[in-house]
Amino acid sequence: MSDGLSRRSFLKLAATASAAAAIPGCEPAARKLIPYVVPDEDVIPGVPTFYATTCAECSAGCGIVARVMEGRVIKLEGNPVDPISQGAICARGQAGLQGLYNPDRLGKPNTRRADGALTVIHWDEATKLINGKLAAAAQAGKDRVAFIGVSQGPTLDKITKAWAQAFNSARVGFWEAFSDEPARAAAEACFGRRDLPIYKLDQAETIISFGADFVETWNSPVEYARQFAQFRAPKTRNGSLSIGNAAYVGPRLNSTAAKCDEWVASNPGTEGAVAMSVLNVVVSQGWASNGDAGGLKELVADYDPEKISVQTGVPADQIKRIAGWFGQAKDGAVALAGTTDPQAHLAAMILNAVTGNVGKTMIFLDETPAQPTSRPEEIKAIIEAMRDGQVDILVIAGGNPAYSMPPAYAFREASKRVGYVIWMGEVPDESAELANLLIPTHHALETWRDTNPRTGVYGLGQPVMQPVYPSRALHDILIASAHLGAGAAAQAISYENAADAINTAWQELQGKAGGGATPKQFWDDARRHGGVFQEAKPASVSLNAAALKPTIRPPAAPNGLTLWAFPHIFLYDGRGANKSWLQEIPDPVTQIVWDTWAEMHPETAAKLGLKKDYEQTRLFAGIDVIEIATPGGPIQLTATISPLIKPGVIAVPFGQGHTSYGRYAKGIGVNPFSFLPEGTHSVSVTARKTDKKYKLVTPLGNSDMLGRTIIEAMTVSDLANGVEPDFGEEKIDRPYEMYEPFVYAGHKWGMTIDVNSCTGCSACIAACYAENNVQVVGKENVDLGRIMSWIRVERYIRPADKPNDGPLIQIAPMLCQQCDHAPCEPVCPVFASHHTEEGINAQIYNRCIGTRFCENNCPYKVRRFNWYAPEFVEPLNYQLNPDVTVRGAGVMEKCTFCIQRITTAEINARTEDRKLLDGEIIPACAQACPSRAITFGDINDPNSAMIKRRTDNKGRIYTMLPEFNALPAITYLRDLYQEKGKA
Amino acid sequence: MAAAVDQRNYELTYLDVDRTAQRVMAPAGLKYWLWVGFCAFLVVVGGSFWTRQIYQGLGVTGYGQPTLWAIYITDFVFWVGIAHSGTLISAVLFLFRTRWRTAVYRCAETMTVFAVATAGLFPIVHLGRPWFFYWLCPYPNERYLQPDFRSPLTWDFFAISTYLTTSVLFLSMGLIPDIANQRDIAAGWRKKFYTVLACGWQGTDLQWRSFSMAYLLLAGFATPLVLSVHSVVSWDFATMQTPGMHSTIFAPYFVAGAIFSGCALVLTLIIPMRKMLHIEDLVTIWHLDSLSKVVLLTSLVISYSYCTEFFMVWYAQDPIEMMTFHQRLFGLQGYLFGGMVLCNCLIPLLLFSPSIRTNTIWLFIISIFVNIGMWLERFVLIAGSLSTATIPSQWKFYIPKVTEVMITIASFGWFLMNFSLFSKFLPIVSMTELKEGVGWLRKSGRNTYPYSPNRKAS
Amino acid sequence: MMNRILIPVSLFMFAIGLYMVGVSQRPWAPRNDVVQPIPFSHRVHAGINKIPCQYCHEYARRSANSGVPPVERCVGCHGSALLGGIEPVTRAWTDTKQPPFEIRWNRVYALPDFVRFVHKPHIWAGVQCQECHGAVETMDRVVPVHEINMGFCVDCHTKRGATQECFVCHH
């Protein structure tokens, strides 16, 4: 209510002092109208334009579509034609916007004075500095220039390399904190090729994941979440209705494990050993298709389940069970490995190979793109050279090496030996602290890029808006400096700038992949579709016998505590920490926000002498801080105590612990990179309880569902036999109604949500934040119970004493149920909350006076109250959706089923004089959902996909809290699990 | 009992009544003004906290999901409850021709008016956008929008405003003869002031006749309000689906509670007052004794309702309700429930002993406890039930912040300030009715009230 | 007598208070005191020369905003005249420190942020511009004829049997 603010402030006065006491300062903000001089053809003010581009938040290379209004990106959506994302997008992808509009982005070039303070300098000066230094370095000799940054796609990386050559250096390192090196190494060992296979989880009947959190961060989460949902969907396999068997091997129950049937709680770093012993069983049971190929037997000899269970902490029968699933899977099984331990990858690949799943569920493609990231030894070589003073200029462009490199690399120290450090990036991070010159570069959404995540997928990233800050494209700077600075070698770079480079690259591509299209057509289509996508033929590979030589001995049995760090589902390796959405969305499993926590089992906590009644202490005082002695010195963390983790393990998420990197990241939590040894994520530590107290903040109240019908689960056999599971609540037949039931002449909007598909990835939450201008309230207010998200992930843990109550942990999205008998409606004294003709519980913000009666009376607790006026720090306010009111202080707000999308679609249909099509309206949450758990549609239309989904899954439908007879418009489909007492 | 009073021994005459009233209303001393000033200070502090809250938003309080109602609504119910005993004593007991009411009724009625005035503020303090509170009342506007009459809050609005109007009328009606009395003896601005309020009362037969008729009518009109208003207030909660509030017993239970706390507060006010203003022989132990009997009775009713509440929940066996009540007893804020039972059910049982009923100190202490207890009851009912409602993942316990605490304290300051001012500038004991009382004493062949000091002496 | 003065005074103050609260609720009410940087006359353009509204306000039928005509549109007819310089127009441009051709029109009609008025459906429903904006073709300087408040909208919606749904405009 931009122009309402002044009004409100006046009325505040009127409300406090007497009405006569004030002069209304009621000048609305926008009183000027400035027309275009020459209007843009394809821009209609007030109507969004969509530009296809690629997501640069992780290496998965999803295609995305940017919704642009009046020249500003306001929302990122999945690109439906992209084979990887297929129209979905994860929370991190959504939050790319907050990277673009980040208030802490560097505006102008800066130099660091002797005293360490920064001074703003003009661009010309900056470029002069860069070119001068580079030229000098090039003069000084070979390899005096070094580049460390993130890979930004084939073409741009080529530019980088050429640039380095121009200054006659080959020291270019592309750094990824979570490198795929182990997987590539294993692939090389097994199949003699360093490329990564793609997986087809939906083709499998059994999945065993050795530490691969494939619905969270592993490889390509959006794609694998979708495949996993299909894999878990009930279908008839060899005769009987069943869902796929999935097992997750790892020390912590993350949301991937939560969706699997078995969580094989293994000691950190022993996933490989477990994999080997699974292989052992497979071989010894003779399930391996090619029997004892080249000494499989002695490879797995030391990994007999009984013997190995000491080290791994996994009971033998559990290993045998999952091995049984794997070996006996009739139509396909797949083993995934996601640990830093090469052995796990090796074992997983051998497993897939010997059971004949290579080419079926694990597929190598021909002519796969070159490895984007450098090998660790290459990076180390560069740092070595830096330390030896062989480098005059270091250019750091992304990857934040100072933060994310293991201490063994001693990057900071090495960079001190470098003559001149140039940092090029967006938000100044820890690496920028080391730099002499800071150069603001474009965000990925402001530049030309291309991606080639796998064979046949060529993504084209185009700038979707004018730069927010007076920054420049990184590779434009490089090219320019190469052209100016270097002499002869400069000819290596033939193009003007990055855009030109991309264009050239795609002309070459057109020859290869263009088909019959003319270059222009090809280019236009590529820009329209966000790239070129083709089918890729699987390569035929065979298991390399050399791989079967016994390499690694089984690990030693762990003694004492082990600290195990895992990638945070939203912050990943820390790059997400400067985005307030990602900080505020609760981690699906622990539900903790804005912090680093130390997750531990009650037993472990008892050993450390932590309080038992942590529920209570968390609610009020906060609980004891523990001090953990690590190789990198002591760190202080606060425990969150839950049964969802292996005893003897302290799990700590990556991502926090920034000393700079913007207001949202700075000064929160601990950075595990700072003490973890190279090449592993676990280290044995000692811990002690301190007498400090600290409160981990979470919106979560109670983890026990108390047997209420919030999330329901049923066994597959019950589903097959049409048995309604009995949850002990009485069945209600429709009681006497006091008011006439609503009649919906036109549409009646509703939703079907498949709990079985939901992985808790929280993409829906991020999408809702973006679409509906939901404010971020910050840590303190979350602690006071003021988190504003309209949709949340309900998370419950099965009580230990009720082993038969379905899965160990249950997850489902909870949003306004848009009830027919909405309890929120009759209690509002001013009709701010009322029922619409289309069955939505409307909330009229400007009518609301803030009695908060509605939320009190809401059985689902899905309404949110604005305790303060929302604050959107410039330029984050550019992201606000102009179709949605920004709510002021003192009003209630709630999910509207994205009413702005509904009305727009209805207006279009009316003006085009046609009926609304099914699927024409998609709310932000449903649109984003990677596993397609949410379907939206018209309840009055029996043919709508939403209703079909209900009728097709008759056996699974239920509504939340039916005893309130609120008649929700949202119907849930029950979660499915294999059998009682398991998972 | 002040020693001075014990030695005095004379028959209560009309003149005594007049003299006492004069003494009470004699120009005030420094102590009095310090007291009023202190109350005013509290009001200012609370007011500034409210101002801050309006400017910055309700975020300055400790409110949050899921306890969106807490202290403010508690205060609201508390003050409305207080109001009720006043009307009970002044109207209902009048209709029943209860003798002992005459001495305390004016005090009680005054309390009613100011309590309602205080209560009326809290729904506004509690609003997210208080500057739009007037949207609750139906008035023609260009939006064609009216309040929703299905909403209990709309009922509240009417209930409270009706109650306030009636109480004010009733009080000012009853004042007229006494004020006329003052008018005739007062001078200066007071004379002008009383002249306005006295509405030209001359004490003619006709006036007396119509006065008593009007008084009777108003009393008759006020009587049903005692039941209706607090029932409506209770429906704010009873109509909610929230477990722990969704109960049909609420209306009677709230009314009883209201009278309970109200009478207790009358005691709390009148015991120190009769000391300070030396009106022990007008408001005697006998009056206090009768009041405390009412307190005792209502306390028993309350205890009974608590039991019924729990019994019904146990009987219905609804898991969600059961869990809420389990939380109320053994949850993280169970001690609040304990305190409330102690103050409302156990401590008042002391009143069974006559010696305690006739001991002002004891009465005073007990009445304080009752007030605390009743406030706690509403708090447990509202904040407690909301904090452990239907969705376990949303459970959260409410911890107040300084803002709402200060505003609550200020509300007492506001009430006491008004009350003190009234007692100084308007007759706080009804001379008219006391004189009737004296008349009745004469007729009934007594000299003074039962238990009055000189009775003891003889 | 004191109350003879007191009562009317207090009543008067109260009335003032209410009025100010009432007024202050519509800071965005249409204003009739708006002077434009260029003495552009709708009477000349829409009235005498009969240029249809949507020739200049081209987005009205396609979008929420009706759109302010781009300078290109002016040049389209005035062509050389503009470049040669119609005196008032050029003055407007040369006077302002703005970059050339950036005309800063002053808003006459503005709606609060919590009202989502969309021109498109109204145009397609055959609502004449004049029904809300008055007979603009007769005005040299546009002044509002109706106060665009909720009642005004609701009246018309009732008359035409259009939706009465709050949510359509307020979301």
CSV table of C-alpha atoms in Angstrom, one decimal, chain A residues 642-899:
chain,number,residue,atom,x,y,z
A,642,SER,CA,16.3,-35.7,17.3
A,643,PRO,CA,16.1,-39.4,16.7
A,644,LEU,CA,16.7,-38.8,13.0
A,645,ILE,CA,20.4,-39.3,13.2
A,646,LYS,CA,22.9,-42.0,13.9
A,647,PRO,CA,24.1,-42.1,17.5
A,648,GLY,CA,27.6,-40.9,17.9
A,649,VAL,CA,27.3,-38.4,15.0
A,650,ILE,CA,26.9,-34.7,15.1
A,651,ALA,CA,25.5,-33.5,11.8
A,652,VAL,CA,26.2,-29.9,10.8
A,653,PRO,CA,24.9,-28.2,7.7
A,654,PHE,CA,27.2,-26.3,5.3
A,655,GLY,CA,26.3,-22.8,4.2
A,656,GLN,CA,26.5,-20.5,7.1
A,657,GLY,CA,29.4,-18.9,9.0
A,658,HIS,CA,30.0,-16.1,6.6
A,659,THR,CA,32.2,-13.2,7.8
A,660,SER,CA,30.9,-11.0,4.9
A,661,TYR,CA,28.7,-11.7,1.9
A,662,GLY,CA,25.9,-9.3,2.7
A,663,ARG,CA,23.6,-8.4,5.5
A,664,TYR,CA,21.6,-11.7,5.4
A,665,ALA,CA,24.6,-14.0,5.5
A,666,LYS,CA,27.1,-12.2,7.7
A,667,GLY,CA,27.7,-13.4,11.2
A,668,ILE,CA,25.4,-16.4,11.3
A,669,GLY,CA,26.5,-19.8,12.4
A,670,VAL,CA,29.6,-21.8,11.6
A,671,ASN,CA,31.4,-22.7,8.4
A,672,PRO,CA,32.3,-26.4,8.3
A,673,PHE,CA,34.7,-25.9,5.3
A,674,SER,CA,36.9,-24.0,7.7
A,675,PHE,CA,37.9,-27.2,9.6
A,676,LEU,CA,37.1,-30.2,7.5
A,677,PRO,CA,40.0,-32.1,6.1
A,678,GLU,CA,40.4,-32.2,2.3
A,679,GLY,CA,38.2,-34.7,0.4
A,680,THR,CA,35.9,-35.6,3.2
A,681,HIS,CA,32.9,-34.2,5.0
A,682,SER,CA,33.4,-36.0,8.3
A,683,VAL,CA,35.9,-35.7,11.0
A,684,SER,CA,36.2,-37.2,14.4
A,685,VAL,CA,35.9,-34.7,17.2
A,686,THR,CA,35.4,-34.3,20.9
A,687,ALA,CA,32.6,-32.1,22.4
A,688,ARG,CA,31.7,-30.7,25.7
A,689,LYS,CA,28.8,-28.9,27.1
A,690,THR,CA,29.4,-25.2,27.9
A,691,ASP,CA,27.3,-23.2,30.4
A,692,LYS,CA,26.2,-20.8,27.6
A,693,LYS,CA,22.6,-21.0,26.4
A,694,TYR,CA,21.4,-20.3,22.9
A,695,LYS,CA,18.1,-20.6,21.1
A,696,LEU,CA,17.8,-22.2,17.7
A,697,VAL,CA,14.9,-20.5,16.0
A,698,THR,CA,12.2,-22.6,14.4
A,699,PRO,CA,8.5,-22.0,13.6
A,700,LEU,CA,7.9,-25.6,14.7
A,701,GLY,CA,5.9,-26.3,17.8
A,702,ASN,CA,5.4,-30.0,18.4
A,703,SER,CA,6.8,-32.8,16.2
A,704,ASP,CA,4.1,-35.3,17.3
A,705,MET,CA,1.0,-35.4,15.2
A,706,LEU,CA,-0.9,-36.7,18.2
A,707,GLY,CA,-2.9,-39.0,16.0
A,708,ARG,CA,-4.7,-36.2,14.3
A,709,THR,CA,-5.7,-36.5,10.6
A,710,ILE,CA,-3.1,-34.0,9.3
A,711,ILE,CA,-0.9,-36.3,7.3
A,712,GLU,CA,-2.1,-39.8,6.6
A,713,ALA,CA,-0.2,-42.7,5.3
A,714,MET,CA,-1.2,-46.2,4.2
A,715,THR,CA,0.5,-49.4,3.1
A,716,VAL,CA,0.5,-50.4,-0.5
A,717,SER,CA,-1.1,-53.7,0.3
A,718,ASP,CA,-4.0,-51.8,1.9
A,719,LEU,CA,-4.3,-49.7,-1.2
A,720,ALA,CA,-4.2,-52.8,-3.4
A,721,ASN,CA,-6.9,-54.5,-1.4
A,722,GLY,CA,-8.9,-51.3,-1.1
A,723,VAL,CA,-8.7,-51.3,2.7
A,724,GLU,CA,-9.4,-47.9,4.3
A,725,PRO,CA,-6.8,-47.5,7.0
A,726,ASP,CA,-8.3,-46.9,10.5
A,727,PHE,CA,-6.8,-43.9,12.3
A,728,GLY,CA,-9.1,-44.2,15.2
A,729,GLU,CA,-11.1,-41.0,14.5
A,730,GLU,CA,-14.8,-41.5,14.2
A,731,LYS,CA,-16.3,-41.2,10.7
A,732,ILE,CA,-18.6,-38.3,10.4
A,733,ASP,CA,-21.7,-38.3,8.2
A,734,ARG,CA,-22.7,-34.8,7.2
A,735,PRO,CA,-24.4,-33.2,10.2
A,736,TYR,CA,-27.2,-30.7,10.2
A,737,GLU,CA,-26.2,-27.5,8.5
A,738,MET,CA,-27.4,-24.2,9.8
A,739,TYR,CA,-26.7,-22.2,6.7
A,740,GLU,CA,-27.7,-23.1,3.1
A,741,PRO,CA,-24.8,-24.7,1.3
A,742,PHE,CA,-23.0,-22.5,-1.2
A,743,VAL,CA,-23.9,-23.0,-4.8
A,744,TYR,CA,-21.1,-22.4,-7.3
A,745,ALA,CA,-22.7,-21.5,-10.6
A,746,GLY,CA,-19.4,-21.1,-12.5
A,747,HIS,CA,-16.1,-22.4,-11.2
A,748,LYS,CA,-15.2,-23.9,-7.9
A,749,TRP,CA,-11.5,-23.9,-7.4
A,750,GLY,CA,-9.8,-26.8,-5.7
A,751,MET,CA,-6.6,-28.7,-5.3
A,752,THR,CA,-5.4,-32.2,-5.1
A,753,ILE,CA,-2.1,-32.7,-3.2
A,754,ASP,CA,-0.3,-36.0,-3.4
A,755,VAL,CA,1.5,-36.4,-0.1
A,756,ASN,CA,3.3,-39.5,-1.5
A,757,SER,CA,5.0,-37.3,-4.1
A,758,CYS,CA,5.8,-34.4,-1.8
A,759,THR,CA,9.5,-34.4,-0.9
A,760,GLY,CA,9.4,-31.3,1.3
A,761,CYS,CA,11.8,-29.5,-1.0
A,762,SER,CA,9.9,-26.2,-0.3
A,763,ALA,CA,10.0,-25.0,-3.8
A,764,CYS,CA,6.3,-24.1,-3.3
A,765,ILE,CA,7.2,-21.9,-0.4
A,766,ALA,CA,9.8,-20.0,-2.3
A,767,ALA,CA,7.5,-19.6,-5.3
A,768,CYS,CA,4.8,-18.2,-3.0
A,769,TYR,CA,7.2,-15.7,-1.5
A,770,ALA,CA,8.1,-14.5,-5.0
A,771,GLU,CA,4.6,-14.5,-6.4
A,772,ASN,CA,2.6,-13.0,-3.6
A,773,ASN,CA,5.0,-10.4,-2.1
A,774,VAL,CA,5.2,-12.2,1.1
A,775,GLN,CA,7.6,-10.4,3.5
A,776,VAL,CA,10.6,-11.9,5.2
A,777,VAL,CA,10.4,-11.2,8.9
A,778,GLY,CA,13.9,-12.3,10.2
A,779,LYS,CA,15.1,-14.5,12.9
A,780,GLU,CA,13.7,-12.7,16.0
A,781,ASN,CA,10.2,-12.6,14.5
A,782,VAL,CA,10.2,-16.2,13.4
A,783,ASP,CA,11.0,-17.0,17.0
A,784,LEU,CA,7.9,-15.0,18.1
A,785,GLY,CA,5.8,-17.1,15.7
A,786,ARG,CA,5.5,-14.5,13.0
A,787,ILE,CA,6.8,-16.3,9.9
A,788,MET,CA,4.7,-15.1,7.0
A,789,SER,CA,4.8,-17.8,4.4
A,790,TRP,CA,1.3,-18.7,3.1
A,791,ILE,CA,2.3,-22.3,2.5
A,792,ARG,CA,4.4,-24.4,4.8
A,793,VAL,CA,5.8,-27.9,5.0
A,794,GLU,CA,4.2,-29.8,7.8
A,795,ARG,CA,6.7,-32.2,9.3
A,796,TYR,CA,5.9,-34.8,11.9
A,797,ILE,CA,8.0,-37.5,13.5
A,798,ARG,CA,6.5,-40.9,14.3
A,799,PRO,CA,6.6,-41.4,18.1
A,800,ALA,CA,9.0,-44.1,19.1
A,801,ASP,CA,6.3,-46.0,20.9
A,802,LYS,CA,4.1,-46.3,17.8
A,803,PRO,CA,6.2,-48.3,15.2
A,804,ASN,CA,3.1,-49.1,13.1
A,805,ASP,CA,1.9,-45.5,12.5
A,806,GLY,CA,3.4,-45.3,9.0
A,807,PRO,CA,6.7,-43.7,7.9
A,808,LEU,CA,9.2,-42.5,10.5
A,809,ILE,CA,8.8,-38.9,9.3
A,810,GLN,CA,5.9,-37.5,7.4
A,811,ILE,CA,5.9,-34.4,5.2
A,812,ALA,CA,3.1,-32.5,3.5
A,813,PRO,CA,2.5,-29.0,2.2
A,814,MET,CA,-0.1,-27.1,4.3
A,815,LEU,CA,-1.8,-24.1,2.8
A,816,CYS,CA,-5.2,-22.5,3.1
A,817,GLN,CA,-7.7,-25.3,2.5
A,818,GLN,CA,-10.3,-22.8,1.1
A,819,CYS,CA,-13.0,-24.5,3.1
A,820,ASP,CA,-16.7,-24.4,2.1
A,821,HIS,CA,-17.6,-23.9,5.7
A,822,ALA,CA,-14.7,-21.8,6.5
A,823,PRO,CA,-14.6,-21.1,10.2
A,824,CYS,CA,-12.7,-17.9,9.5
A,825,GLU,CA,-15.5,-16.3,7.5
A,826,PRO,CA,-18.5,-15.9,10.0
A,827,VAL,CA,-16.3,-14.5,12.7
A,828,CYS,CA,-15.0,-11.5,10.8
A,829,PRO,CA,-17.0,-8.5,12.0
A,830,VAL,CA,-16.4,-6.5,8.8
A,831,PHE,CA,-16.6,-9.1,6.0
A,832,ALA,CA,-12.9,-8.8,5.3
A,833,SER,CA,-12.8,-12.6,5.3
A,834,HIS,CA,-15.7,-13.9,3.2
A,835,HIS,CA,-16.6,-16.6,0.7
A,836,THR,CA,-16.3,-15.9,-3.1
A,837,GLU,CA,-18.6,-17.1,-5.8
A,838,GLU,CA,-15.8,-19.5,-6.8
A,839,GLY,CA,-15.3,-21.0,-3.5
A,840,ILE,CA,-12.2,-19.2,-2.3
A,841,ASN,CA,-12.0,-17.7,1.2
A,842,ALA,CA,-11.2,-14.2,0.2
A,843,GLN,CA,-9.2,-11.9,2.5
A,844,ILE,CA,-9.8,-8.3,1.7
A,845,TYR,CA,-6.7,-6.6,3.1
A,846,ASN,CA,-8.0,-3.1,2.9
A,847,ARG,CA,-11.2,-4.0,4.8
A,848,CYS,CA,-9.3,-5.9,7.5
A,849,ILE,CA,-9.1,-4.1,10.8
A,850,GLY,CA,-7.0,-6.8,12.4
A,851,THR,CA,-9.2,-8.5,15.0
A,852,ARG,CA,-7.3,-11.7,14.3
A,853,PHE,CA,-10.5,-13.7,15.1
A,854,CYS,CA,-10.2,-15.6,11.8
A,855,GLU,CA,-6.8,-17.1,12.5
A,856,ASN,CA,-7.9,-18.0,16.0
A,857,ASN,CA,-10.8,-19.9,14.5
A,858,CYS,CA,-8.8,-21.5,11.7
A,859,PRO,CA,-8.4,-25.2,12.4
A,860,TYR,CA,-5.4,-25.3,10.0
A,861,LYS,CA,-3.6,-22.2,11.3
A,862,VAL,CA,-2.8,-21.0,7.8
A,863,ARG,CA,-3.5,-17.3,8.1
A,864,ARG,CA,-0.7,-14.9,8.7
A,865,PHE,CA,-0.9,-11.5,10.4
A,866,ASN,CA,1.3,-8.5,9.6
A,867,TRP,CA,2.8,-7.5,12.9
A,868,TYR,CA,4.9,-4.8,11.3
A,869,ALA,CA,4.8,-2.9,8.0
A,870,PRO,CA,6.7,-5.0,5.5
A,871,GLU,CA,10.2,-3.9,4.6
A,872,PHE,CA,11.6,-4.5,1.1
A,873,VAL,CA,15.1,-3.1,1.0
A,874,GLU,CA,15.9,-1.3,-2.2
A,875,PRO,CA,16.3,-2.9,-4.8
A,876,LEU,CA,14.5,-6.0,-3.5
A,877,ASN,CA,11.3,-4.1,-4.0
A,878,TYR,CA,11.9,-4.2,-7.8
A,879,GLN,CA,10.9,-7.9,-7.5
A,880,LEU,CA,7.4,-7.2,-6.0
A,881,ASN,CA,4.6,-8.5,-8.1
A,882,PRO,CA,2.5,-5.5,-9.3
A,883,ASP,CA,-0.6,-7.6,-9.4
A,884,VAL,CA,-0.6,-8.3,-5.7
A,885,THR,CA,-1.1,-5.8,-2.9
A,886,VAL,CA,1.7,-5.3,-0.5
A,887,ARG,CA,0.0,-5.7,2.8
A,888,GLY,CA,0.4,-3.1,5.4
A,889,ALA,CA,0.8,-3.5,9.2
A,890,GLY,CA,-2.1,-4.8,11.1
A,891,VAL,CA,-3.9,-6.8,8.5
A,892,MET,CA,-4.4,-10.5,8.1
A,893,GLU,CA,-3.2,-12.3,4.9
A,894,LYS,CA,-3.4,-15.7,3.5
A,895,CYS,CA,-3.2,-18.0,0.5
A,896,THR,CA,-5.5,-16.8,-2.3
A,897,PHE,CA,-4.9,-19.7,-4.7
A,898,CYS,CA,-3.0,-17.0,-6.6
A,899,ILE,CA,-6.2,-15.0,-7.3
